[in-house]
Amino acid sequence: MRIITGIYKGRRFDVPRTFKARPTTDFAKENIFNVINGYLDLDGADALDLFSGTGSISLELLSRGCRRVVGVEADRDHCAFIRQCLQKLGTDAVSLIRGDVFKFVSRCREQFDIVFADPPYTLEGLSTLPSLILKQGLLKEDGILVFEHGGRNDFSHEAGFVEHRAYGSVNFSIFRATAQTVAQSTPTDE
């Protein structure tokens, strides 16, 4: 696993062979981050990495200038690996939460400039995630959701959908929060 660019450019981490998580390929990661740059300046952005897996996306977001990254990962060993990577980089700018993504999304009251979600392609409930993330108000106005998925899924009918990109067998659907969707979904304290 390699960090493509930014302040930690070129840093490599050996992912244990026993891991079920597959890091997004360098080719797909580099290309999707080029697309992201057309939508959003990551410098100083707040980011959420759902299904952090190996931490590849969290580390890339951090390296590219995100002010803060929150990572959510259920697997204990994966969390330990991500913490080791952060320790090697000498940073604590990633807040790692070990837990269920669906529960986190339903309870989270923060908003982010970018949400990156890379669930297992066979995850039960995968098709509901983009809608759930947008409805919960996790994105700031003009914030984007980058959703990685297999080729069998089509999210073009979902509210907020702006484009689909495919790099080999890796597919990304991109969604944007508008002022209207943010106003409709922003949690209130009652």
Tab-separated table of N, CA and C in Angstrom, residues 23 110 135 142 144 155 159:
chain	number	residue	atom	x	y	z
A	23	PRO	N	-7.013	-2.998	-0.357
A	23	PRO	CA	-6.792	-1.572	-0.557
A	23	PRO	C	-7.178	-1.191	-1.983
A	110	GLU	N	-21.860	15.394	12.972
A	110	GLU	CA	-20.861	16.247	12.335
A	110	GLU	C	-21.112	16.310	10.840
A	135	LYS	N	-29.024	11.601	3.448
A	135	LYS	CA	-30.180	11.964	4.278
A	135	LYS	C	-29.791	12.299	5.713
A	142	ASP	N	-22.128	21.634	-0.829
A	142	ASP	CA	-21.142	21.393	-1.892
A	142	ASP	C	-20.136	20.304	-1.535
A	144	ILE	N	-18.829	16.412	-1.074
A	144	ILE	CA	-19.024	15.274	-1.974
A	144	ILE	C	-18.895	13.945	-1.236
A	155	PHE	N	-26.060	3.740	-9.296
A	155	PHE	CA	-26.617	4.732	-8.380
A	155	PHE	C	-27.035	6.004	-9.100
A	159	ALA	N	-30.670	10.694	-5.576
A	159	ALA	CA	-30.574	12.140	-5.409
A	159	ALA	C	-29.122	12.524	-5.129
